[in-house]
Tab-separated table of C-alpha atoms in Angstrom:
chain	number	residue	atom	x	y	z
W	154	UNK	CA	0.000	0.000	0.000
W	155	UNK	CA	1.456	3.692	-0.795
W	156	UNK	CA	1.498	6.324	1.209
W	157	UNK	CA	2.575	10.059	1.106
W	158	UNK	CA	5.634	11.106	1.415
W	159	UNK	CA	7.361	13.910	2.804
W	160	UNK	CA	7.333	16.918	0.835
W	161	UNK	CA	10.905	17.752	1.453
W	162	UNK	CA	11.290	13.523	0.660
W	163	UNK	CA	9.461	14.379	-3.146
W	164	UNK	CA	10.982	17.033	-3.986
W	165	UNK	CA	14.704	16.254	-2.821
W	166	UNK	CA	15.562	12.793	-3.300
W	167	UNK	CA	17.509	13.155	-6.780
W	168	UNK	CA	19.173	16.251	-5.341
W	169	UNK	CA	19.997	16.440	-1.446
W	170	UNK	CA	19.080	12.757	-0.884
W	171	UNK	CA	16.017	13.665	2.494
W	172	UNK	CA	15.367	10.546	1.960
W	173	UNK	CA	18.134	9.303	3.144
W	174	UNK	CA	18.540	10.987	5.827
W	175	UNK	CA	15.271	12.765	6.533
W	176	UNK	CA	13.398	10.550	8.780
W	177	UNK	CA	16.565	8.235	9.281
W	178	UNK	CA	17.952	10.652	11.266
W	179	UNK	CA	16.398	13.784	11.909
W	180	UNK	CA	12.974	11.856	12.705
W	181	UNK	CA	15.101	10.158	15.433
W	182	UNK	CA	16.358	12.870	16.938
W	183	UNK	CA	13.466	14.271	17.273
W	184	UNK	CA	11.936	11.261	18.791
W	185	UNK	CA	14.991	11.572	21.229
W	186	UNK	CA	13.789	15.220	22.138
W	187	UNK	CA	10.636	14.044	23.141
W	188	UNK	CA	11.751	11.070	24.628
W	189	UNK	CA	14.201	13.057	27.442
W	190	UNK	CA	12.516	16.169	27.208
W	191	UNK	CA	8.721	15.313	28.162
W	192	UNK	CA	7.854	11.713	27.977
W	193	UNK	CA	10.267	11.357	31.177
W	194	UNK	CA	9.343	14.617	32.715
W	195	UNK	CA	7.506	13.760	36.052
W	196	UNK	CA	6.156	18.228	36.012
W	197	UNK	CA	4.573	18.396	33.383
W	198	UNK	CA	3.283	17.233	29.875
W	199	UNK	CA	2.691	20.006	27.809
W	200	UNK	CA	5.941	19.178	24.904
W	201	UNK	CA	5.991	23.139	24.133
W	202	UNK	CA	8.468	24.283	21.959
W	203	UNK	CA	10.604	27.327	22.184
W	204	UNK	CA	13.544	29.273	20.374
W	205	UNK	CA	16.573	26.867	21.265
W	206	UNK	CA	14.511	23.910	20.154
W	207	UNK	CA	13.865	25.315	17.358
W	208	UNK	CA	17.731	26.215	16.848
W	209	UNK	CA	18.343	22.668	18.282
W	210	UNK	CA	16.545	21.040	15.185
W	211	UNK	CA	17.963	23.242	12.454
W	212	UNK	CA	21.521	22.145	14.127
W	213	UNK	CA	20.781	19.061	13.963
W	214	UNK	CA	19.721	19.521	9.915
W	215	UNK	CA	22.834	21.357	9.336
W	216	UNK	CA	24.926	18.538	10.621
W	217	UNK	CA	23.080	15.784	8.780
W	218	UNK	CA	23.444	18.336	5.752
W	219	UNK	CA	27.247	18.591	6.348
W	220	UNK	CA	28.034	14.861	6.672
W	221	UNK	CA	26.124	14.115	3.347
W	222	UNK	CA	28.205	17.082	1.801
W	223	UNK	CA	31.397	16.065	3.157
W	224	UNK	CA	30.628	12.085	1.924
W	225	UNK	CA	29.808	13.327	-1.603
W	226	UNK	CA	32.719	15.299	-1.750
W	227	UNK	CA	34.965	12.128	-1.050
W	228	UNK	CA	33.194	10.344	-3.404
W	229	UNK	CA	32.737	12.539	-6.173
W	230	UNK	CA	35.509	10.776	-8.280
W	231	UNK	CA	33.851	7.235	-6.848
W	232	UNK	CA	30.147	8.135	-7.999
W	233	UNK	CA	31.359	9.465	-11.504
W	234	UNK	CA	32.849	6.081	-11.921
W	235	UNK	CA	29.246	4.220	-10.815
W	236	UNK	CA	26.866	7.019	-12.174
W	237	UNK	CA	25.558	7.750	-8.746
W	238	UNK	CA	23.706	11.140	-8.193
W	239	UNK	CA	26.451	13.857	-6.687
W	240	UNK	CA	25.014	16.872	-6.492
W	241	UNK	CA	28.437	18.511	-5.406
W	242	UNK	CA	30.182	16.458	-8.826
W	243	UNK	CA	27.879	18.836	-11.238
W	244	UNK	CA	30.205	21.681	-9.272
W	245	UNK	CA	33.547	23.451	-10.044
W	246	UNK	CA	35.758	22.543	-7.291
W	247	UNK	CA	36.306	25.790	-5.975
W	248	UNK	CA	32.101	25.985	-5.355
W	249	UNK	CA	32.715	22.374	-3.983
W	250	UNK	CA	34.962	23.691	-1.107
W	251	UNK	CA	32.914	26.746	-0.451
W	252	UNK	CA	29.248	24.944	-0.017
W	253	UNK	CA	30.752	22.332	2.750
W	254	UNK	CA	32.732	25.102	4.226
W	255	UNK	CA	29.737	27.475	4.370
W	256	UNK	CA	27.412	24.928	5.823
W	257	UNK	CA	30.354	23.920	8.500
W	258	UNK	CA	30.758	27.401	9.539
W	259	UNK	CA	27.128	28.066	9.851
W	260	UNK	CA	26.853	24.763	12.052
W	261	UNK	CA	29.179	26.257	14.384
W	262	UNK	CA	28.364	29.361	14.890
W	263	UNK	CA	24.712	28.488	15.457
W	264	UNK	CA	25.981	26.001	18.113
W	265	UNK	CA	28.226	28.467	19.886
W	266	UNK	CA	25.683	31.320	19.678
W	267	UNK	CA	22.696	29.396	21.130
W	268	UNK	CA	24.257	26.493	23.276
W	269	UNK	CA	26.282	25.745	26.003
W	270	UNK	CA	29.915	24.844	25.680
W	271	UNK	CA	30.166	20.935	25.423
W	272	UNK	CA	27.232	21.607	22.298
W	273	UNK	CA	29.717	23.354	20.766
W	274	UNK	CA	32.275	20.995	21.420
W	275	UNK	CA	30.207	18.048	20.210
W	276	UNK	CA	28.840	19.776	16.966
W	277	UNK	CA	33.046	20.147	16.486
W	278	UNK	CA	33.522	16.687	17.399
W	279	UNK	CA	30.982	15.460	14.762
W	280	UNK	CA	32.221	18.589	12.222
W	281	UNK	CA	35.528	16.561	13.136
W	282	UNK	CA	35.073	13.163	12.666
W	283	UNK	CA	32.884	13.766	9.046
W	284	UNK	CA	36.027	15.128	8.033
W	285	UNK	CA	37.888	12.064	8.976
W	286	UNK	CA	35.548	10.072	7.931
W	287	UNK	CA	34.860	11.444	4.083
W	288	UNK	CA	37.998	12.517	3.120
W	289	UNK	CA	41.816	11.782	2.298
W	290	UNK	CA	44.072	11.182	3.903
W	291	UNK	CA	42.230	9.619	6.976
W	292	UNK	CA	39.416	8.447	4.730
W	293	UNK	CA	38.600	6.352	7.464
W	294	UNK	CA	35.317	5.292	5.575
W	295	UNK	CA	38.247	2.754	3.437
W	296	UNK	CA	39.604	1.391	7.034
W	297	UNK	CA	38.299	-1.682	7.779
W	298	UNK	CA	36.549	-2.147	11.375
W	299	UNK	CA	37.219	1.391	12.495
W	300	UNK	CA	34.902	3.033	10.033
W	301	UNK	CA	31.567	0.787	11.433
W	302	UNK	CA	33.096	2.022	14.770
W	303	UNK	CA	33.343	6.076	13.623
W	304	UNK	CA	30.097	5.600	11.672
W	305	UNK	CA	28.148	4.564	15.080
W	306	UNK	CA	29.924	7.792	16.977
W	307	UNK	CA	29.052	10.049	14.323
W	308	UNK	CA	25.705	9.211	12.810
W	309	UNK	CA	23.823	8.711	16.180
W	310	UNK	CA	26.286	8.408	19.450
W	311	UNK	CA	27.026	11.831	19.163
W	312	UNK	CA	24.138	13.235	17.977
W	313	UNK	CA	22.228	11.638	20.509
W	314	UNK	CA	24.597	12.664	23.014
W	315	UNK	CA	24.171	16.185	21.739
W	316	UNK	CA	20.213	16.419	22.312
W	317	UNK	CA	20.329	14.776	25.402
W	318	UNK	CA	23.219	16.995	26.940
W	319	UNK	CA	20.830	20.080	25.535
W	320	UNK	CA	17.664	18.874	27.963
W	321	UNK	CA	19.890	18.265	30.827
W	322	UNK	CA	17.124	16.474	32.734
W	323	UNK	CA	18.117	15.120	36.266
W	324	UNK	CA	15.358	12.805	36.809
W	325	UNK	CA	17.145	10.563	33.910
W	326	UNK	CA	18.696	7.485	34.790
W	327	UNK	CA	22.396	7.014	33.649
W	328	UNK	CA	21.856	3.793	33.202
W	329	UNK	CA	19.070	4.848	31.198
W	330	UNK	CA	20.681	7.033	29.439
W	331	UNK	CA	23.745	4.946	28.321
W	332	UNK	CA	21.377	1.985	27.413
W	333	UNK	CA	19.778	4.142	25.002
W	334	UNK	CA	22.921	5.460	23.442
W	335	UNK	CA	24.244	2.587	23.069
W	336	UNK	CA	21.246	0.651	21.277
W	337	UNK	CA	21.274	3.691	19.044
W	338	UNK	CA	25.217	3.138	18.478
W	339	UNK	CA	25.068	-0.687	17.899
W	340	UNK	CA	21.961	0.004	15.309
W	341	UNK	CA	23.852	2.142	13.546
W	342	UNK	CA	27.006	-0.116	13.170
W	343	UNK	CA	24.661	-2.771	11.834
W	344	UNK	CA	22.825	0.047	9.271
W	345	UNK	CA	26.070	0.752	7.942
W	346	UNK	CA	27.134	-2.888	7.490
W	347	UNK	CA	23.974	-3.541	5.930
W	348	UNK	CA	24.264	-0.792	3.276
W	349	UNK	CA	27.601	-1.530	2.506
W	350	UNK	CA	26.345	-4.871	1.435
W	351	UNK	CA	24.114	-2.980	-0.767
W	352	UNK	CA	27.030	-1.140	-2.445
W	353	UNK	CA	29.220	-3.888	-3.265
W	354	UNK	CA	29.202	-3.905	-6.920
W	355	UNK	CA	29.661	-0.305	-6.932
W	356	UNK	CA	32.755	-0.451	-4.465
W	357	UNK	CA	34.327	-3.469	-6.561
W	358	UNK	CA	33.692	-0.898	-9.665
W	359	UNK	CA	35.022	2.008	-8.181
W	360	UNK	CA	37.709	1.020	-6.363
W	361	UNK	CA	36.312	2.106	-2.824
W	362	UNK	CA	37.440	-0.484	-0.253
W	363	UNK	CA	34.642	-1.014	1.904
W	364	UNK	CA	34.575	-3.273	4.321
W	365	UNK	CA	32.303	-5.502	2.210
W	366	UNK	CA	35.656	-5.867	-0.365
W	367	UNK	CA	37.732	-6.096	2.355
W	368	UNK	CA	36.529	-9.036	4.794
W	369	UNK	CA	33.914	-10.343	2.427
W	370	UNK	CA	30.096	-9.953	2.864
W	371	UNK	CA	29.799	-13.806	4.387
W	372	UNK	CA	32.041	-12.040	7.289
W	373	UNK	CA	29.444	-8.916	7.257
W	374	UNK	CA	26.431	-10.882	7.002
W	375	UNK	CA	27.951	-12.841	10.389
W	376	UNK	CA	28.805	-9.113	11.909
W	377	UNK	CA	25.093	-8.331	11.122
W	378	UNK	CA	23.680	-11.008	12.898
W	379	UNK	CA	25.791	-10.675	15.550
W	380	UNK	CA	25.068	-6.944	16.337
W	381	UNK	CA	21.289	-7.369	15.780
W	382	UNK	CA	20.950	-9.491	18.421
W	383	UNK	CA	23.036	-6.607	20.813
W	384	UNK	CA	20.867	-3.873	19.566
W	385	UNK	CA	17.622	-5.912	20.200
W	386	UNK	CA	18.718	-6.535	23.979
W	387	UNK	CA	19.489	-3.059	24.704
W	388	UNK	CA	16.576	-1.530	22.819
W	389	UNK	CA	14.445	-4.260	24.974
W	390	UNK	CA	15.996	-2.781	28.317
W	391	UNK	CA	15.757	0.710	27.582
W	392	UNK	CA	11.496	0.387	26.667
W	393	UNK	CA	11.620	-1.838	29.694
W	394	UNK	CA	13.183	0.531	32.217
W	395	UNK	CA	11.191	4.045	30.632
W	396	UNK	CA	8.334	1.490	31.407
W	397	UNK	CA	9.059	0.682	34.746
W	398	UNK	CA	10.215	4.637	35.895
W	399	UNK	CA	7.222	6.637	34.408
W	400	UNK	CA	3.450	6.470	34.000
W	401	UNK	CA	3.794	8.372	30.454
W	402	UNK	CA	4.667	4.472	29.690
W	403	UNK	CA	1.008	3.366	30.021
W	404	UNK	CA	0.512	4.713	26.401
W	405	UNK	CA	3.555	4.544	24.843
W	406	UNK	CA	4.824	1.032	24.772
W	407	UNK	CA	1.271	-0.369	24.219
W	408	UNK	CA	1.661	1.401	20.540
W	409	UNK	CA	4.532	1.003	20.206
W	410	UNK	CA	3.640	-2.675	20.251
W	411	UNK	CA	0.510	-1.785	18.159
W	412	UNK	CA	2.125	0.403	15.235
W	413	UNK	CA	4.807	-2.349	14.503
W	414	UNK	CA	2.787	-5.080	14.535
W	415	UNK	CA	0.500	-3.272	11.643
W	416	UNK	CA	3.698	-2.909	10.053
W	417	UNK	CA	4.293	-6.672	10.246
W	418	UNK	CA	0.573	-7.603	9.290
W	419	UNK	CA	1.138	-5.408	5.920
W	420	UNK	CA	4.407	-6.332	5.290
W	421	UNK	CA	5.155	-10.209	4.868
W	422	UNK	CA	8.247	-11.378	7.205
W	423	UNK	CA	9.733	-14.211	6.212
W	424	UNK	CA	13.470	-14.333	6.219
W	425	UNK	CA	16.086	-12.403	9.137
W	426	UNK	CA	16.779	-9.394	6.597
W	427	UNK	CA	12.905	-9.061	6.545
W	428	UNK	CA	12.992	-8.852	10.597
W	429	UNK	CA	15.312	-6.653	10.729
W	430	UNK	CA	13.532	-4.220	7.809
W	431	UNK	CA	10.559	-4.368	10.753
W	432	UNK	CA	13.171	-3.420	13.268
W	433	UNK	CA	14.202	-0.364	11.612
W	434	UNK	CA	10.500	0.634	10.814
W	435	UNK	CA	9.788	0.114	14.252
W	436	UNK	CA	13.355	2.789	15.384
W	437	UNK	CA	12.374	5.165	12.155
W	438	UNK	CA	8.848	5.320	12.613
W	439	UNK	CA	7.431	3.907	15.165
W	440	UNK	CA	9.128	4.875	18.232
W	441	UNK	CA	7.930	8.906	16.976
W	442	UNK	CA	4.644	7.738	16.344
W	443	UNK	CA	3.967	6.429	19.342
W	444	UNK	CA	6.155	9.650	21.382
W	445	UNK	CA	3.770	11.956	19.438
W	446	UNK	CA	0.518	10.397	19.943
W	447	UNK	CA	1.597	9.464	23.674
W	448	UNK	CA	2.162	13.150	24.399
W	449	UNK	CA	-1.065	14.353	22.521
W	450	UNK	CA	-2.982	11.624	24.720
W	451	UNK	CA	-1.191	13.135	27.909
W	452	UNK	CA	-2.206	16.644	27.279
W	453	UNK	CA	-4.352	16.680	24.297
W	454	UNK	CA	-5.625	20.522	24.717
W	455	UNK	CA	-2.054	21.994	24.432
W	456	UNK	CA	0.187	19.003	22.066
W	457	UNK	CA	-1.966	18.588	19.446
W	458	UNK	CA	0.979	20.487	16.913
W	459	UNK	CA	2.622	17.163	17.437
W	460	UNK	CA	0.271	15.563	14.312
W	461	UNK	CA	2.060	17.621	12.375
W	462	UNK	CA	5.444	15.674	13.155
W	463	UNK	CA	3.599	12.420	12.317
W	464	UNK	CA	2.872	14.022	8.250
W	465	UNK	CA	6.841	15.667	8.443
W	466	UNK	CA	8.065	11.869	9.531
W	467	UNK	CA	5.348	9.873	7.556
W	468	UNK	CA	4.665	6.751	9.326
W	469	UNK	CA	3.035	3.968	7.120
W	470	UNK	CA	1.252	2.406	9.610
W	471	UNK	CA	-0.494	5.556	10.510
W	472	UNK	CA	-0.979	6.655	6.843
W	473	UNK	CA	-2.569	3.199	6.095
W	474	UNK	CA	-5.377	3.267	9.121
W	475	UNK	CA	-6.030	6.986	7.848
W	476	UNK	CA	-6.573	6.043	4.598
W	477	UNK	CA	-8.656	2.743	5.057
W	478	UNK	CA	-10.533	4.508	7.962
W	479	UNK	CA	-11.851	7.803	5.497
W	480	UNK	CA	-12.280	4.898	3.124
W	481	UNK	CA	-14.918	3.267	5.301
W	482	UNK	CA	-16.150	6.758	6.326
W	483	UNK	CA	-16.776	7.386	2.779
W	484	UNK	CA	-18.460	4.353	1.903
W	485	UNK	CA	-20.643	4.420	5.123
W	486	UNK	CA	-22.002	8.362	3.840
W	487	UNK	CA	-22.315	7.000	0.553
W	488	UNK	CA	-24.816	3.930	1.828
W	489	UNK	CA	-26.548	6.649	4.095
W	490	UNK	CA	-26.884	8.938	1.297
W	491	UNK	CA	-28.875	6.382	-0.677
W	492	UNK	CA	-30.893	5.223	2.562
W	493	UNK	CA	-32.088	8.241	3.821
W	494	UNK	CA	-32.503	9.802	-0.100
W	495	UNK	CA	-36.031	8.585	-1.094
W	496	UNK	CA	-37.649	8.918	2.160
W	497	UNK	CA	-36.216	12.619	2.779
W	498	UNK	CA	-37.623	13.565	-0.877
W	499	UNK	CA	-40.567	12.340	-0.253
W	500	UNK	CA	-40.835	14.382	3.354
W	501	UNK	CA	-39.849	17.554	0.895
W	502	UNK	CA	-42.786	17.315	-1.194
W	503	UNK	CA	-44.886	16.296	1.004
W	504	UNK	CA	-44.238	19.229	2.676
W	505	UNK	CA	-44.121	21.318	0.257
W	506	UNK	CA	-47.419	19.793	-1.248
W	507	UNK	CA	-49.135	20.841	2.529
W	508	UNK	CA	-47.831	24.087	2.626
W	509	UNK	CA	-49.336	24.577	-0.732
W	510	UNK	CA	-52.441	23.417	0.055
W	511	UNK	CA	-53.278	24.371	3.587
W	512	UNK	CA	-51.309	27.531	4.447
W	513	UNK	CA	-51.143	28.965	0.711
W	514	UNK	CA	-54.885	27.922	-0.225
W	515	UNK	CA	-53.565	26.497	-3.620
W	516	UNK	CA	-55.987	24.048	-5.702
W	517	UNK	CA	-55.398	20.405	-5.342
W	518	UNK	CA	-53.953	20.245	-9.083
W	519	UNK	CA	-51.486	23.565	-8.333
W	520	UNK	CA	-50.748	21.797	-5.021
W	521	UNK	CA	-49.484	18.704	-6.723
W	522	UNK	CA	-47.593	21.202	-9.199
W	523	UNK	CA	-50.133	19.615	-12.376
W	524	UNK	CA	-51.386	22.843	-12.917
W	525	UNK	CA	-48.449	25.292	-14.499
């Protein structure tokens, strides 16, 4: 079944890649917000939103924005080779230098303008290791083992780390805390592997040596495995201590529960690659879904601007019961229509033919409208 997508998803995909990144990572961090920032708060549940959130988010766009940059730039000679969309390959390389720069400077100076001090230090941390990362000489994306680890550290560790230093909220377990990060750490080093498998044929063509041409992808498949079942234990005991510390848990991990199994019941599962495909729908989609919808059910008279995240992070699940349920709300007026049709025109002229004839005086014939 299709469902919308997100209009920065349509219109970007062939350019900036949001779909790559969009709901993969920005959706998540947002999902973290609300997971420190209100679903634990024991005060209050109104999730309001002020200036450094707002300057939070558009940080945390900037950075996703600057590692995708800072990757393309590395590759450009790599993609040519494959015919894989570049947007910074159609560029001289003077504009080249200039965008990622720009973007990296504007990173930083919203982070030391609006944040405290270890933000700043993070978001040049993460500036830090994308550099590493992307380009030669490090080009630690070509070195084996270490680039799964950097990839974890800079794609959600950090980031993670980032938001959560932001809120600041006492009443947070550590343990908690590092459960979290480290599910959302050990996910990531089994994303990566995962879509390094996908790019073998272009690595072997290019040159790139990924980890895939390196150990082999029945080595990877075995890492995959492996990690999966470390991300599914500490994703189990983070949902199971929020669960057991606060009462916001009542709604939350019931649909969380709900939202992936009607991802599972429209989506056939029948081999490990297809679990974990319901795994990542359930991190990417339905973790927000069920934050958003938690904290609406909480306070519904001042969250309801959280349904917006839900159509900026389209969630398939939720997208599917909308549709099907205005489908049966359309059908069910359409069946009424035809019900009550014939005997409300026949109260209208009956009425009408009264009115004629008792309060108007008109003939029977006129009444009837026979006589013209």
């Amino acid at each position: 079944m299709n469902y919308p997508q997100s209009m920065l998803t349509t219109i970007s995909e062939h350019k900036l890649k949001f779909d790559k990144w969009w709901i993969y990572k920005i959706g998540s961090g947002v999902f973290t917000w609300l997971l420190f920032k209100f679903l634990f708060s024991t005060q209050s549940f109104v999730a309001s939103v002020n200036c450094n959130d707002l300057a939070l988010l558009i940080l945390l766009v900037g950075l996703a924005v600057q590692g995708h940059l800072l990757n393309d730039w590395g590759d450009v000679g790599a993609d040519r080779l494959t015919g894989k969309t570049n947007i910074l390959s159609q560029l001289a390389k003077r504009y080249q230098f200039w965008i990622v720069a720009g973007v990296t400077l504007l990173n930083l100076s919203l982070a030391y303008s609006f944040f405290s001090l270890p933000i700043f230090a993070l978001s040049i941390a993460q500036t830090i290791l994308n550099i590493l990362y992307s380009l030669p000489p490090t080009r630690i994306k070509e070195r084996g083992i270490i680039s799964i680890l950097i990839t974890g550290l800079q794609e959600r560790a950090l980031p993670y780390t980032l938001i959560i230093i932001y809120i600041l909220d006492q009443s947070v377990s550590v343990w908690f805390t590092c459960c979290y990060i480290t599910w959302a750490f050990v996910w990531e080093c089994r994303n990566y592997i995962a879509g390094q498998l996908a790019d073998e044929q272009n690595d072997k063509v290019s040159g790139v040596k990924s980890i895939v041409t390196i150990y082999g992808s029945e080595a990877c498949y075995g890492w995959i495995r492996m990690l999966s079942f470390f991300e599914v234990a500490f994703f189990i005991s983070w949902v199971t201590m929020f669960m057991l510390s606060n009462s916001s848990a009542i709604f939350f991990a019931p649909l969380i529960v709900l939202f992936s199994t009607m991802y599972l019941l429209l989506n056939r599962i029948n081999n490990f690659s297809a679990v974990l495909n319901g795994l990542d729908y359930t991190y990417n989609h339905a973790l927000l879904g069920a934050a958003c919808t938690t904290s609406i059910l909480l306070n519904s008279s001042q969250n309801y601007w959280l349904a917006a995240w839900l159509i900026i992070f389209p969630n398939k699940v939720l997208w599917a019961f909308t549709t099907t349920l205005f489908l049966h709300i359309k059908t069910a007026l359409v069946r009424m229509y035809y019900i009550v049709r014939k005997p409300a025109s026949l109260i209208v002229n009956y009425s009408i033919y009264y009115f004629r004839l008792y309060v108007l005086r008109w003939p029977e014939s006129k009444s009837r409208g026979e006589d013209k």
